[in-house]
Amino acid sequence: MDLVLFGPPGAGKGTQAQRLVELLGVPQISTGDLMRAERKAGTELGKKFDEYMSKGQLVPDSLVIDLFADRLGKPDAAKGAIFDGFPRTQAQAQALDDLLARLGRSIHKVVVIDLAVEDILDRITGRRVDPATGQVYHVRYNPPPPGITVEQRKDDTEEVVRTRDQSYRRDTEPVLPYYETRGLVARVDGLGELDEITQRIREAIGA
Ligand code: AMP
């Protein structure tokens, strides 16, 4: 199954994607995670990504699409994947359709996790990540177990969150009608307990 998780940065796409991996038996493909890995490895590409990421701006389509296509071609994604944070522009949405079509596949559903910017700020400023595993936690809602060292993403500040939210509303939300006309969009409320939200997504995708 190929599933797109859509919604503003901080709505819980990454956390829910990690839960769906277990359930659906397909990998999560997060372009943000792929970029952070490049950045951490200190590659030239990683430095280029950082110029945009640290400001909360979108990385140019050509770079993102190449990175994504490479990941989609890996054997573990042969039966489907959960796309988290991709596509974010019309060009990326078109590229995703083309890449899947070449594999004889198509998008099953686009699940939009809806959340207001005030709720996002509350979540993002408390968000922590285990750098060893990529597991996402929250200081209050989903605290890391004792003994786990977590860190804060450097783009998880209020100023950067607001810029990322604006770029979502301006560049990414306008992609939705492209999917709506094909009847692919399901909206779920992103406010609530993690289990409740997972349940809402399961109902939306029929899993
Ligand atoms: P995320 O982890 O999905 O919140 O992404 C973190 C940052 O990586 C974004 O604010 C962008 O700078 C960049 N990024 C991730 N995915 C994309 C994408 N599909 N298109 C453009 N930029 C992206």
CSV table of C-alpha atoms and ligand atoms in Angstrom, one decimal:
chain,number,residue,atom,x,y,z
A,1,MET,CA,0.0,0.0,0.0
A,2,ASP,CA,1.3,3.5,-0.9
A,3,LEU,CA,0.0,6.1,1.5
A,4,VAL,CA,0.7,9.8,1.7
A,5,LEU,CA,0.6,11.5,5.1
A,6,PHE,CA,-0.2,15.1,4.6
A,7,GLY,CA,-0.5,18.0,7.1
A,8,PRO,CA,1.4,20.9,8.6
A,9,PRO,CA,4.8,20.3,10.0
A,10,GLY,CA,4.4,19.2,13.6
A,11,ALA,CA,0.9,17.7,13.1
A,12,GLY,CA,2.3,14.3,14.0
A,13,LYS,CA,3.0,12.8,10.6
A,14,GLY,CA,6.3,11.3,11.6
A,15,THR,CA,5.0,9.7,14.8
A,16,GLN,CA,1.9,8.2,13.1
A,17,ALA,CA,4.0,7.0,10.2
A,18,GLN,CA,6.2,5.1,12.6
A,19,ARG,CA,3.1,3.4,14.0
A,20,LEU,CA,1.8,2.6,10.6
A,21,VAL,CA,5.0,0.9,9.6
A,22,GLU,CA,4.3,-1.9,12.1
A,23,LEU,CA,0.7,-2.2,11.0
A,24,LEU,CA,1.1,-2.1,7.2
A,25,GLY,CA,4.5,-3.8,6.9
A,26,VAL,CA,5.9,-1.1,4.6
A,27,PRO,CA,8.6,1.4,5.3
A,28,GLN,CA,8.2,5.1,6.2
A,29,ILE,CA,9.9,7.4,3.7
A,30,SER,CA,10.5,10.8,5.2
A,31,THR,CA,12.4,13.2,3.1
A,32,GLY,CA,13.1,15.3,6.2
A,33,ASP,CA,14.8,12.3,7.8
A,34,LEU,CA,16.8,11.5,4.7
A,35,MET,CA,18.0,15.1,4.6
A,36,ARG,CA,18.9,15.2,8.2
A,37,ALA,CA,21.0,12.0,7.7
A,38,GLU,CA,22.9,13.7,4.8
A,39,ARG,CA,23.4,16.8,7.0
A,40,LYS,CA,24.7,14.7,9.8
A,41,ALA,CA,27.1,12.8,7.5
A,42,GLY,CA,28.5,16.3,6.5
A,43,THR,CA,28.2,15.7,2.8
A,44,GLU,CA,28.0,18.5,0.2
A,45,LEU,CA,24.4,17.7,-0.4
A,46,GLY,CA,23.8,17.8,3.4
A,47,LYS,CA,25.2,21.3,3.6
A,48,LYS,CA,23.0,22.4,0.7
A,49,PHE,CA,19.9,21.0,2.5
A,50,ASP,CA,20.9,22.8,5.7
A,51,GLU,CA,20.8,26.2,4.0
A,52,TYR,CA,17.1,25.8,3.5
A,53,MET,CA,16.1,23.5,6.5
A,54,SER,CA,17.7,25.7,9.1
A,55,LYS,CA,15.5,28.6,7.9
A,56,GLY,CA,12.3,26.5,7.6
A,57,GLN,CA,12.3,26.9,3.8
A,58,LEU,CA,11.5,24.2,1.3
A,59,VAL,CA,14.5,22.5,-0.3
A,60,PRO,CA,14.3,22.9,-4.2
A,61,ASP,CA,12.2,20.3,-6.0
A,62,SER,CA,15.0,18.9,-8.1
A,63,LEU,CA,17.1,18.0,-5.1
A,64,VAL,CA,14.2,16.5,-3.2
A,65,ILE,CA,12.8,14.5,-6.0
A,66,ASP,CA,16.2,12.9,-6.7
A,67,LEU,CA,16.7,12.0,-3.1
A,68,PHE,CA,13.1,10.6,-2.9
A,69,ALA,CA,13.4,8.6,-6.1
A,70,ASP,CA,16.6,6.9,-4.9
A,71,ARG,CA,14.9,5.9,-1.6
A,72,LEU,CA,11.7,4.6,-3.3
A,73,GLY,CA,13.9,2.3,-5.5
A,74,LYS,CA,15.2,0.4,-2.4
A,75,PRO,CA,14.0,-3.2,-2.1
A,76,ASP,CA,12.2,-2.7,1.2
A,77,ALA,CA,9.8,-0.2,-0.6
A,78,ALA,CA,8.9,-2.7,-3.3
A,79,LYS,CA,5.4,-3.4,-1.9
A,80,GLY,CA,4.5,0.2,-0.9
A,81,ALA,CA,5.5,2.9,1.5
A,82,ILE,CA,4.3,5.6,3.8
A,83,PHE,CA,5.3,9.0,2.5
A,84,ASP,CA,5.9,11.4,5.3
A,85,GLY,CA,6.6,15.0,4.3
A,86,PHE,CA,6.6,14.3,0.6
A,87,PRO,CA,5.1,15.6,-1.7
A,88,ARG,CA,5.2,19.2,-0.5
A,89,THR,CA,4.7,20.9,-3.9
A,90,GLN,CA,2.8,20.3,-7.1
A,91,ALA,CA,6.0,19.3,-8.9
A,92,GLN,CA,6.7,16.7,-6.2
A,93,ALA,CA,3.2,15.4,-6.4
A,94,GLN,CA,3.5,14.9,-10.2
A,95,ALA,CA,6.9,13.2,-9.7
A,96,LEU,CA,5.4,10.8,-7.1
A,97,ASP,CA,2.6,9.8,-9.5
A,98,ASP,CA,5.1,9.3,-12.3
A,99,LEU,CA,7.5,7.2,-10.2
A,100,LEU,CA,4.7,5.0,-8.8
A,101,ALA,CA,3.1,4.6,-12.3
A,102,ARG,CA,6.5,3.3,-13.6
A,103,LEU,CA,6.3,0.7,-10.8
A,104,GLY,CA,2.7,-0.2,-11.7
A,105,ARG,CA,1.5,1.4,-8.4
A,106,SER,CA,-0.7,4.3,-7.4
A,107,ILE,CA,-1.6,6.2,-4.2
A,108,HIS,CA,-4.1,4.4,-2.0
A,109,LYS,CA,-5.0,7.5,0.1
A,110,VAL,CA,-3.8,10.9,1.1
A,111,VAL,CA,-4.4,11.3,4.8
A,112,VAL,CA,-4.4,14.9,6.0
A,113,ILE,CA,-3.7,15.3,9.7
A,114,ASP,CA,-5.3,18.6,10.6
A,115,LEU,CA,-3.9,20.8,13.4
A,116,ALA,CA,-4.0,24.5,14.2
A,117,VAL,CA,-0.7,26.4,14.4
A,118,GLU,CA,-1.1,27.1,18.2
A,119,ASP,CA,-1.4,23.4,19.0
A,120,ILE,CA,1.6,22.7,16.7
A,121,LEU,CA,3.7,25.2,18.6
A,122,ASP,CA,2.9,23.4,21.8
A,123,ARG,CA,3.9,20.1,20.3
A,124,ILE,CA,7.0,21.2,18.4
A,125,THR,CA,8.7,23.1,21.2
A,126,GLY,CA,8.3,19.9,23.4
A,127,ARG,CA,9.4,17.5,20.7
A,128,ARG,CA,12.6,15.5,21.2
A,129,VAL,CA,14.2,12.9,19.0
A,130,ASP,CA,16.5,10.0,19.8
A,131,PRO,CA,19.4,10.6,17.4
A,132,ALA,CA,20.4,6.9,17.5
A,133,THR,CA,17.0,5.5,16.2
A,134,GLY,CA,15.0,8.5,14.9
A,135,GLN,CA,12.3,7.7,17.4
A,136,VAL,CA,10.2,10.8,18.2
A,137,TYR,CA,9.1,11.8,21.8
A,138,HIS,CA,7.5,14.7,23.5
A,139,VAL,CA,8.5,16.0,26.9
A,140,ARG,CA,4.9,15.8,28.2
A,141,TYR,CA,2.8,13.7,25.9
A,142,ASN,CA,5.2,10.9,25.0
A,143,PRO,CA,8.2,11.2,27.3
A,144,PRO,CA,11.4,9.2,26.4
A,145,PRO,CA,12.1,6.1,28.6
A,146,PRO,CA,14.7,6.6,31.3
A,147,GLY,CA,18.3,6.2,30.0
A,148,ILE,CA,17.5,7.4,26.5
A,149,THR,CA,19.4,10.5,25.5
A,150,VAL,CA,17.3,12.7,23.2
A,151,GLU,CA,17.9,16.0,21.4
A,152,GLN,CA,15.9,18.8,20.0
A,153,ARG,CA,15.8,19.3,16.2
A,154,LYS,CA,17.4,22.7,15.4
A,155,ASP,CA,14.5,23.7,13.3
A,156,ASP,CA,12.0,23.2,16.2
A,157,THR,CA,12.0,26.8,17.4
A,158,GLU,CA,9.0,29.1,17.4
A,159,GLU,CA,10.3,31.3,14.6
A,160,VAL,CA,11.2,28.4,12.3
A,161,VAL,CA,7.9,26.6,13.1
A,162,ARG,CA,6.0,29.7,12.0
A,163,THR,CA,8.0,29.9,8.7
A,164,ARG,CA,7.4,26.2,8.1
A,165,ASP,CA,3.7,26.6,8.8
A,166,GLN,CA,3.5,29.5,6.3
A,167,SER,CA,5.3,27.5,3.7
A,168,TYR,CA,2.9,24.6,4.3
A,169,ARG,CA,-0.2,26.9,3.9
A,170,ARG,CA,1.3,28.6,0.8
A,171,ASP,CA,3.1,25.9,-1.2
A,172,THR,CA,1.8,22.5,0.1
A,173,GLU,CA,-1.9,22.9,0.9
A,174,PRO,CA,-2.6,24.0,-2.7
A,175,VAL,CA,-1.5,20.5,-3.8
A,176,LEU,CA,-4.6,19.0,-2.1
A,177,PRO,CA,-7.2,19.8,-4.8
A,178,TYR,CA,-5.0,17.7,-7.2
A,179,TYR,CA,-5.8,14.7,-4.9
A,180,GLU,CA,-9.3,15.7,-4.0
A,181,THR,CA,-10.5,15.6,-7.6
A,182,ARG,CA,-9.4,12.0,-7.6
A,183,GLY,CA,-11.3,11.2,-4.4
A,184,LEU,CA,-8.1,10.3,-2.5
A,185,VAL,CA,-8.2,12.7,0.4
A,186,ALA,CA,-9.3,11.7,3.9
A,187,ARG,CA,-9.0,14.3,6.7
A,188,VAL,CA,-8.4,13.3,10.3
A,189,ASP,CA,-8.4,15.5,13.4
A,190,GLY,CA,-4.8,15.6,14.7
A,191,LEU,CA,-5.8,16.7,18.2
A,192,GLY,CA,-6.0,13.9,20.8
A,193,GLU,CA,-4.1,10.9,22.2
A,194,LEU,CA,-1.7,9.1,19.9
A,195,ASP,CA,-3.7,5.9,19.9
A,196,GLU,CA,-6.9,7.8,19.0
A,197,ILE,CA,-5.2,9.5,16.1
A,198,THR,CA,-3.8,6.1,14.8
A,199,GLN,CA,-7.3,4.7,15.1
A,200,ARG,CA,-8.7,7.6,13.0
A,201,ILE,CA,-6.1,7.0,10.3
A,202,ARG,CA,-6.8,3.3,10.3
A,203,GLU,CA,-10.5,4.0,9.7
A,204,ALA,CA,-9.6,6.5,7.0
A,205,ILE,CA,-7.5,3.9,5.1
A,206,GLY,CA,-9.6,0.9,5.9
A,207,ALA,CA,-6.7,-1.0,7.7
B,1,AMP,P1,10.2,17.5,8.1
B,1,AMP,O1,11.1,16.6,8.8
B,1,AMP,O2,9.3,16.8,7.1
B,1,AMP,O3,9.5,18.5,8.9
B,1,AMP,O4,11.2,18.4,7.1
B,1,AMP,C1,12.1,19.3,7.7
B,1,AMP,C2,12.7,20.3,6.7
B,1,AMP,O5,13.3,19.6,5.6
B,1,AMP,C3,11.6,21.1,6.0
B,1,AMP,O6,11.3,22.3,6.7
B,1,AMP,C4,12.3,21.5,4.6
B,1,AMP,O7,13.3,22.5,4.8
B,1,AMP,C5,13.0,20.2,4.3
B,1,AMP,N1,12.1,19.2,3.6
B,1,AMP,C6,11.7,18.0,4.0
B,1,AMP,N2,10.9,17.4,3.1
B,1,AMP,C7,10.8,18.3,2.0
B,1,AMP,C8,10.2,18.3,0.8
B,1,AMP,N3,9.4,17.2,0.4
B,1,AMP,N4,10.3,19.4,0.0
B,1,AMP,C9,11.1,20.4,0.3
B,1,AMP,N5,11.7,20.5,1.5
B,1,AMP,C10,11.6,19.4,2.4
